[in-house]
XYZ file of N, CA and C in Angstrom:
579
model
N 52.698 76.095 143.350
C 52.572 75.070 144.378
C 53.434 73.880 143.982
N 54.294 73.612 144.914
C 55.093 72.434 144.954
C 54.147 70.516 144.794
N 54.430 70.501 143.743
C 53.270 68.909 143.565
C 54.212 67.628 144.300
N 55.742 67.734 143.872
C 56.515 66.638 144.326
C 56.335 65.355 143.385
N 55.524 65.091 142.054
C 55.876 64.397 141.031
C 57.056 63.341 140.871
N 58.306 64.730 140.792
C 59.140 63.960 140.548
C 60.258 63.440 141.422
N 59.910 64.086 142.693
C 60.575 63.708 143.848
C 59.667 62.088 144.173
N 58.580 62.409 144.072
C 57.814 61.598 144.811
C 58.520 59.961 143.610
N 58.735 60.119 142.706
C 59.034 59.028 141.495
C 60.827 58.484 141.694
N 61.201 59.617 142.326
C 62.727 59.618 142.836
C 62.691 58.895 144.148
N 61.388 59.320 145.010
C 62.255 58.561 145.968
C 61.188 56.767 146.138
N 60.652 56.754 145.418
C 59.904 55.105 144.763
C 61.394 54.861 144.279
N 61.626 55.040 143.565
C 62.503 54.127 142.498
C 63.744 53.836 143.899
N 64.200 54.806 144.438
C 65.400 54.615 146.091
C 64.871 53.559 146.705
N 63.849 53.441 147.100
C 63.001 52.347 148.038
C 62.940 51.523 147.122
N 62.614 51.313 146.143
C 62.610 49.976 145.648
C 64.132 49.654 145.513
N 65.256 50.243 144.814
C 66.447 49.685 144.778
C 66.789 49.487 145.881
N 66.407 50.059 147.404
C 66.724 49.473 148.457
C 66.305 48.057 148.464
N 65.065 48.009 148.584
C 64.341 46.384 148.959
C 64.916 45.232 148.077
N 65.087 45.760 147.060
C 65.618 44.882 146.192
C 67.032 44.284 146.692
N 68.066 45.500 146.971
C 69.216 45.339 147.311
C 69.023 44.042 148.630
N 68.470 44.729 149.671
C 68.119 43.918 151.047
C 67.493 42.624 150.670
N 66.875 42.595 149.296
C 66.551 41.123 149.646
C 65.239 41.281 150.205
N 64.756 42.064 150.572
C 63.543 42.364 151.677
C 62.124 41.578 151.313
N 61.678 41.005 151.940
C 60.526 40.331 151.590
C 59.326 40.923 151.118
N 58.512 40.558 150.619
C 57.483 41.171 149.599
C 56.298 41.748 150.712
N 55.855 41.266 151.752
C 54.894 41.780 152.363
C 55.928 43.218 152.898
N 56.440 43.136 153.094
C 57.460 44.856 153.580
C 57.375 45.595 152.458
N 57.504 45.337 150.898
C 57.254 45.937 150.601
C 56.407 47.906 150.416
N 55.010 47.412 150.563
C 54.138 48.530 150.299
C 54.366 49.231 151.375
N 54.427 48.949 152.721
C 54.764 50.072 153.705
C 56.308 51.029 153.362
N 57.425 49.576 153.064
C 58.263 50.559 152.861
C 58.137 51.699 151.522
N 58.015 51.072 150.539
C 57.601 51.876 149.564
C 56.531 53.342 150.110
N 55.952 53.319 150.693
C 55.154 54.146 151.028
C 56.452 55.569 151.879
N 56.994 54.428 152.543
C 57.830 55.774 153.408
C 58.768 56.052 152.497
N 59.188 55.819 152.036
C 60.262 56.090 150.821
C 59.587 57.187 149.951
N 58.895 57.362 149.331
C 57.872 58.261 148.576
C 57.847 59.716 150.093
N 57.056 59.154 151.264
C 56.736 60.319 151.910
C 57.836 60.930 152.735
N 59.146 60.302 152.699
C 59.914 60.772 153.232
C 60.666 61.422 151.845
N 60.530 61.092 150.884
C 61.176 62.323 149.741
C 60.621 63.546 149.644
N 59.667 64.100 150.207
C 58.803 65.217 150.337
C 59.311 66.131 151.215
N 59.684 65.436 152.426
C 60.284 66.110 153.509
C 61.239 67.355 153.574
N 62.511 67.151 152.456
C 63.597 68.111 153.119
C 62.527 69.390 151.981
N 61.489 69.432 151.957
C 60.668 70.567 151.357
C 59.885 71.456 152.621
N 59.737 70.660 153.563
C 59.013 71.269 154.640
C 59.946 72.935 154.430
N 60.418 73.071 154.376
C 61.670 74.800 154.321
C 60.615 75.497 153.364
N 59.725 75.020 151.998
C 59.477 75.874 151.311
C 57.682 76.318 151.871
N 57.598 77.553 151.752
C 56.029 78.319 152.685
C 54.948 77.765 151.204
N 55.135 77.264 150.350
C 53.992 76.794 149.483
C 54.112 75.039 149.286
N 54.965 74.729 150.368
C 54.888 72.736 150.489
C 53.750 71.815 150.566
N 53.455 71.096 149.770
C 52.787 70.617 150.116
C 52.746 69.672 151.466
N 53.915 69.254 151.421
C 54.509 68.402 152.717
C 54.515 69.451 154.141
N 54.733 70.725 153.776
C 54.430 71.486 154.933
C 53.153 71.905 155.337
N 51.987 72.112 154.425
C 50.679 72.455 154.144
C 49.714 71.575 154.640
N 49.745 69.973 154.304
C 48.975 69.138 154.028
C 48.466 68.914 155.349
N 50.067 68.341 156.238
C 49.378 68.265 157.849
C 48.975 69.089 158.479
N 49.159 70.676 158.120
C 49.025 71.629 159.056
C 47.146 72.307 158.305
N 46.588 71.358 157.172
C 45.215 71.847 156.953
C 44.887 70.715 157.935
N 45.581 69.164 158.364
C 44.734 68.311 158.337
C 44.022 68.266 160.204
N 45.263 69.404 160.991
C 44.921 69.919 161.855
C 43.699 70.241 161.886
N 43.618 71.588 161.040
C 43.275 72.207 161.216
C 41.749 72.443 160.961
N 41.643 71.454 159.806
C 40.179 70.802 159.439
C 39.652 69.881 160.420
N 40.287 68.889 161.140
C 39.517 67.718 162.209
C 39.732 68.205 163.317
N 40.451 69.146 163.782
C 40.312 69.572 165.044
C 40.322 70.858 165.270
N 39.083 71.787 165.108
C 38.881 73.398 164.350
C 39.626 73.986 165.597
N 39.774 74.342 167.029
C 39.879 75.267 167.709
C 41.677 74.828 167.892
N 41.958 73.905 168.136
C 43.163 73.510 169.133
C 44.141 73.153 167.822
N 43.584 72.657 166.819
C 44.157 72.209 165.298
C 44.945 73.283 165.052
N 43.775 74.346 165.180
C 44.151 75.748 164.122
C 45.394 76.426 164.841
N 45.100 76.505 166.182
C 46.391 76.745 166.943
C 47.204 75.989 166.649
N 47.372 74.983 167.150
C 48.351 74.058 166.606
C 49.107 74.858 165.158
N 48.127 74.488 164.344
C 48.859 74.418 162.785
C 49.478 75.971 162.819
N 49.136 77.020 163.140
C 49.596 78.367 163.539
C 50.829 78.286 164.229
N 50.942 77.911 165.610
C 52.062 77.544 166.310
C 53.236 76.737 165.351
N 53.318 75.583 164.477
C 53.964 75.116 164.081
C 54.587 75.744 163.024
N 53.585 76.579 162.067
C 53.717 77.422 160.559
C 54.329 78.637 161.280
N 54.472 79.199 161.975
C 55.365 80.179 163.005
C 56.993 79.303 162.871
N 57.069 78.382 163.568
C 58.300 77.571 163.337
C 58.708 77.579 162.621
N 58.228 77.146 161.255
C 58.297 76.639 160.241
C 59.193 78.172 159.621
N 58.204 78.623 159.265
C 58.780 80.167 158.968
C 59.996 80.645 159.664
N 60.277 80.713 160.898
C 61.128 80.664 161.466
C 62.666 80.301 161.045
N 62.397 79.286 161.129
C 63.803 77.958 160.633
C 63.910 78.507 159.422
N 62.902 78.752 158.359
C 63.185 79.327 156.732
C 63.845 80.184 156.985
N 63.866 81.042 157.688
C 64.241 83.101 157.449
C 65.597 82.345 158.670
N 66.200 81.687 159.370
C 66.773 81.222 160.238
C 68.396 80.513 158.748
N 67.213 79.447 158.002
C 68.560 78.849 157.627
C 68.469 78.778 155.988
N 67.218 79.796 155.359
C 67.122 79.959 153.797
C 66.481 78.332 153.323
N 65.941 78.431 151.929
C 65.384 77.006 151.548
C 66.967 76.901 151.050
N 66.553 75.312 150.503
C 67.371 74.199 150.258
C 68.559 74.291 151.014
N 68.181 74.820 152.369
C 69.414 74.645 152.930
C 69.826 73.517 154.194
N 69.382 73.794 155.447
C 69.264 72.673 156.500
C 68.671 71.166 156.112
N 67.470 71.681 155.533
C 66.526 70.572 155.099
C 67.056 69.699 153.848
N 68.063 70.397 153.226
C 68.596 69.723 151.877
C 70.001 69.529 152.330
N 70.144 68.807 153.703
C 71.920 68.657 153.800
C 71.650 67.492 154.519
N 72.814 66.763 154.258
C 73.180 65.251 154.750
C 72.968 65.045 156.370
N 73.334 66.509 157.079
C 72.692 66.509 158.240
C 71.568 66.542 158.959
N 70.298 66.423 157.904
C 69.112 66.645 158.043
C 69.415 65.214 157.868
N 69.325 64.367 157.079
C 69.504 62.886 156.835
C 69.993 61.961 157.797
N 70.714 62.634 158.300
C 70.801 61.816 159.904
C 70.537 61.851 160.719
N 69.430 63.552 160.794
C 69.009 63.729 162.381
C 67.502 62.857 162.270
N 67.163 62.963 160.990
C 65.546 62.054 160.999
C 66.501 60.664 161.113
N 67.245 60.040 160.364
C 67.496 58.077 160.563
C 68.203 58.585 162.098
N 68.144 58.994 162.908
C 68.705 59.424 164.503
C 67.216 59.227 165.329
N 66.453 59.990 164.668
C 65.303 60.870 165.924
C 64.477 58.901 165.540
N 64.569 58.846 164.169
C 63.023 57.847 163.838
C 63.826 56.613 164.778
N 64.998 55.931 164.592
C 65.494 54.658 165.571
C 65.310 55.198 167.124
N 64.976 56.613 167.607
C 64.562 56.677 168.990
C 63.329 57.034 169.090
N 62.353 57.002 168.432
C 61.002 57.368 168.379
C 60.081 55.958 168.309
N 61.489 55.172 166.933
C 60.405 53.611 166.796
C 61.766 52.827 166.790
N 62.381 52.164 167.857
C 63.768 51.484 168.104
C 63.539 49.803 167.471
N 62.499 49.521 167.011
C 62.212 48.379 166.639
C 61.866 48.533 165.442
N 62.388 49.787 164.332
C 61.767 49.596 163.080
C 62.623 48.573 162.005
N 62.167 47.777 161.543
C 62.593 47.029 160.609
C 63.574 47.736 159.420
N 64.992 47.517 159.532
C 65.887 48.035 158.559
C 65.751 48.600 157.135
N 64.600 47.433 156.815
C 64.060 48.047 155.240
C 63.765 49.296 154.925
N 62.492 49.621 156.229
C 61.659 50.502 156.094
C 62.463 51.685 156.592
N 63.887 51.541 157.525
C 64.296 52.576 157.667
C 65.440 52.971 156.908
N 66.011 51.987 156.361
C 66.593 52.238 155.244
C 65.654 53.302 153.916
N 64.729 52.330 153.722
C 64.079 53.023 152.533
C 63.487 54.700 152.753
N 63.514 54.882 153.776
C 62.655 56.081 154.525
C 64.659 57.251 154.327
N 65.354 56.102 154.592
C 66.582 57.195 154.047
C 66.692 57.501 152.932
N 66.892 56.783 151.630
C 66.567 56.787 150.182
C 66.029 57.556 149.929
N 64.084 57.161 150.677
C 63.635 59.175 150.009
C 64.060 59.918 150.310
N 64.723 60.396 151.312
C 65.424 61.845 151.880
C 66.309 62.079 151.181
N 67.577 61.155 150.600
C 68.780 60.949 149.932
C 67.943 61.222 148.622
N 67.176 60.701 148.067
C 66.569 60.585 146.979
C 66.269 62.231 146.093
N 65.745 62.903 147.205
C 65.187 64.321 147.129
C 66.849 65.204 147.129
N 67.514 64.997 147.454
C 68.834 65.865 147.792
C 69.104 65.740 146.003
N 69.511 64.387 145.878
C 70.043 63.719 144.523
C 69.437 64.295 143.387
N 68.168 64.357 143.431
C 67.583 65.388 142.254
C 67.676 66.227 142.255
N 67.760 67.421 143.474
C 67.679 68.637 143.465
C 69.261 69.126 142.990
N 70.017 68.310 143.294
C 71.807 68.790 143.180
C 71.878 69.074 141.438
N 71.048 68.551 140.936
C 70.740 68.678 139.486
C 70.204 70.343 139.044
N 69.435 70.580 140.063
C 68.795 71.953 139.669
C 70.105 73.117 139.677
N 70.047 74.233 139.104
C 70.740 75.403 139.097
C 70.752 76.011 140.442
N 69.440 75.681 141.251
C 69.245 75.984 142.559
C 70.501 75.628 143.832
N 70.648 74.326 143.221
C 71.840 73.295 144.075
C 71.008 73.287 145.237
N 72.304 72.672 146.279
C 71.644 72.086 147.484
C 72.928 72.632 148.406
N 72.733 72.271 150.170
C 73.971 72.937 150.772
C 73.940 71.613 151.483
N 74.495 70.585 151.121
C 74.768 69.160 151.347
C 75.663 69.224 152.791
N 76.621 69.935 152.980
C 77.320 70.419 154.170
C 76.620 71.427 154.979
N 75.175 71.633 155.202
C 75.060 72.586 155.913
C 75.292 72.506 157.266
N 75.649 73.395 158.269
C 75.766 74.867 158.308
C 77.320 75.372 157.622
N 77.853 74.862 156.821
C 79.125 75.119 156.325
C 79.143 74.570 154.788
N 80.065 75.446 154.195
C 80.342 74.957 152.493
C 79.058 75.612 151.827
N 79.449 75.632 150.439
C 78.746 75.981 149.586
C 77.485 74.948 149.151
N 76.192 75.782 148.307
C 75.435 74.978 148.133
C 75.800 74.595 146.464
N 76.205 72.845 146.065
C 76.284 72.198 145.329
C 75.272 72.008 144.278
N 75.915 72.714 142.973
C 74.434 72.425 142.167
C 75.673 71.860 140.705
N 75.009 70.749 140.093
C 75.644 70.083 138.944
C 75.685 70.786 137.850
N 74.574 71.497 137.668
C 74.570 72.587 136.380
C 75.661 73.430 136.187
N 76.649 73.533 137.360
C 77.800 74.339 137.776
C 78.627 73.768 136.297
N 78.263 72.748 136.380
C 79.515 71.836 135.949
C 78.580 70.640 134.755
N 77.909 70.427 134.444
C 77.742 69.635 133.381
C 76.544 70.571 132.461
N 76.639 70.137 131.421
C 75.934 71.048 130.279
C 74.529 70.260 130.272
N 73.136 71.001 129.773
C 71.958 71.245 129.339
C 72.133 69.908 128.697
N 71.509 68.356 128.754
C 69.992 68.526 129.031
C 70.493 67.279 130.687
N 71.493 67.563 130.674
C 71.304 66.897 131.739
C 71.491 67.590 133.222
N 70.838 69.022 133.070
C 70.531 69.325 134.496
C 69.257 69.888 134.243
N 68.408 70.618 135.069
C 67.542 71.534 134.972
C 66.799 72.115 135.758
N 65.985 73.116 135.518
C 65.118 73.730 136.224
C 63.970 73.107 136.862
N 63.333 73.665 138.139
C 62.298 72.578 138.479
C 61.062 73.173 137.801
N 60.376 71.971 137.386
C 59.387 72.363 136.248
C 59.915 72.354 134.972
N 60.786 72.254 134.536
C 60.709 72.341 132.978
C 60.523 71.146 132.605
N 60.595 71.273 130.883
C 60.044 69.982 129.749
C 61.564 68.827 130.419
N 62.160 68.801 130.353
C 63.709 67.921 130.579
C 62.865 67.194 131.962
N 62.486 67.735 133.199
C 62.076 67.164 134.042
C 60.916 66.539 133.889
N 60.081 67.183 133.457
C 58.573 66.822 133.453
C 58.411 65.652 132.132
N 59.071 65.901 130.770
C 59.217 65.042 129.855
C 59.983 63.721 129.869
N 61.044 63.997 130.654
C 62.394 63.252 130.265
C 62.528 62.523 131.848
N 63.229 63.172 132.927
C 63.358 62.570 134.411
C 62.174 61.610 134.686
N 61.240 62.706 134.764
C 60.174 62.244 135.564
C 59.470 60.624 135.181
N 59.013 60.521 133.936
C 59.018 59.111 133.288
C 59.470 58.243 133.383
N 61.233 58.820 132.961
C 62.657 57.756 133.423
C 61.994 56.958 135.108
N 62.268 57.892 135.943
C 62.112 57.600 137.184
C 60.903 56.399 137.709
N 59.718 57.133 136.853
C 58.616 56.287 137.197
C 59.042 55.150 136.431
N 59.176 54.968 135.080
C 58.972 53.135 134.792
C 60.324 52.598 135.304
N 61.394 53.239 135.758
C 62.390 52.831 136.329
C 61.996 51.951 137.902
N 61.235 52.339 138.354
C 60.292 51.999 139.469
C 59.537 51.295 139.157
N 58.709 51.036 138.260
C 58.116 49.770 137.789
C 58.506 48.392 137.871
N 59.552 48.867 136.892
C 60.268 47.790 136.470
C 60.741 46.898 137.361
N 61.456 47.556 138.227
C 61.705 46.770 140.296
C 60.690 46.134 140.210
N 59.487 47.198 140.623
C 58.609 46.624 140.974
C 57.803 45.698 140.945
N 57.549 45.212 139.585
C 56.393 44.370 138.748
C 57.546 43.314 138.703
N 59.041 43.544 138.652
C 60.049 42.618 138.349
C 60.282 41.540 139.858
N 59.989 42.554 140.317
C 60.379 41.533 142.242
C 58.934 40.686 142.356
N 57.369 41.509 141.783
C 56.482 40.804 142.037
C 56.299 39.574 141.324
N 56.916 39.761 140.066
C 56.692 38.110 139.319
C 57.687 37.612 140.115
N 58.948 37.476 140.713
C 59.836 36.568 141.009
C 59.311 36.730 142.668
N 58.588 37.325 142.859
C 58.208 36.638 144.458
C 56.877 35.587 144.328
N 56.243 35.641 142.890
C 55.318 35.192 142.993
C 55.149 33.648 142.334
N 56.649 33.494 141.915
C 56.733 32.533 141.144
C 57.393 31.210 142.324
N 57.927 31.794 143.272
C 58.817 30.941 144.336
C 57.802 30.604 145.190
């Protein structure tokens, strides 16, 4: 089962170097931060053990038993679909997925505040950026070009497998107090002005 750990720490640390960058004021913060994190989950919806694909389709399916369950059936049909349609890390892990969500979300919510849709790009960007690391690669050009993986090309310990000690020991940590550090760093200097 896909946990998202270190995606989820990848795409915190994007959202915060966004806000930071923007200048963005401190009450924007926690929302954006929030979409930044749940939008790094996303280009996973492709894999059939996601949690990001799973989570909404129990949450159907638990609060609304008859019409939910359909629902979540009808959609996990799709879902499956598009997989056997365009393979994992493929549609969902390309720059064109990255623009059809910052496309669909400015016509869904045309008044969203730049931060938050900025930062909501970061996690998506965020999740590509780690994965290009894996041996797996990514197909950054999809429906065309090869899928891009760094391990191609730079030596052990700076790529790896998902799940191993390098990620779980080494990235994953990096990432999180790397995110801290923004963090706790913007809150004393917002709190001091």
């Amino acid at each position: 089962m896909c946990e998202y750990y270190t995606h989820r720490a990848g795409g915190l640390l994007a959202g915060a170097l966004v806000l930071q960058v923007m200048n963005a004021p401190a009450q924007m913060w926690p929302g954006a931060l929030i979409m930044a994190v749940v939008a790094s989950a996303v280009p996973d919806l492709d894999h059939t053990q996601s949690k990001a694909q799973n989570a909404p389709l129990n949450e159907l399916k638990n609060n609304i038993p008859i019409a939910g369950s359909m629902a979540g059936k009808i959609i996990s049909v799709f879902l499956k679909i598009g997989r056997k349609l365009t393979g994992k890390r493929e549609a969902t892990h390309s720059l064109l997925m990255v623009f059809l969500v910052w496309w669909g979300v400015q016509r869904v919510w045309p008044a969203i505040p730049p931060p938050i849709l900025y930062t909501l790009v970061a996690g998506l960007i965020s999740h590509l950026g780690i994965d290009i690391f894996n041996p797996e690669g990514v197909r950054l050009f999809w429906p065309v070009g090869p899928k891009i993986s760094l391990a191609r090309v730079l030596p052990w310990p700076f790529t790896f497998k998902s799940g191993s000690r390098i990620e779980r020991f080494v990235l994953r940590p990096a990432l999180w107090i790397s995110s801290m550090w923004i963090i706790i760093g913007e809150s004393i200097i917002s709190n001091t002005h």
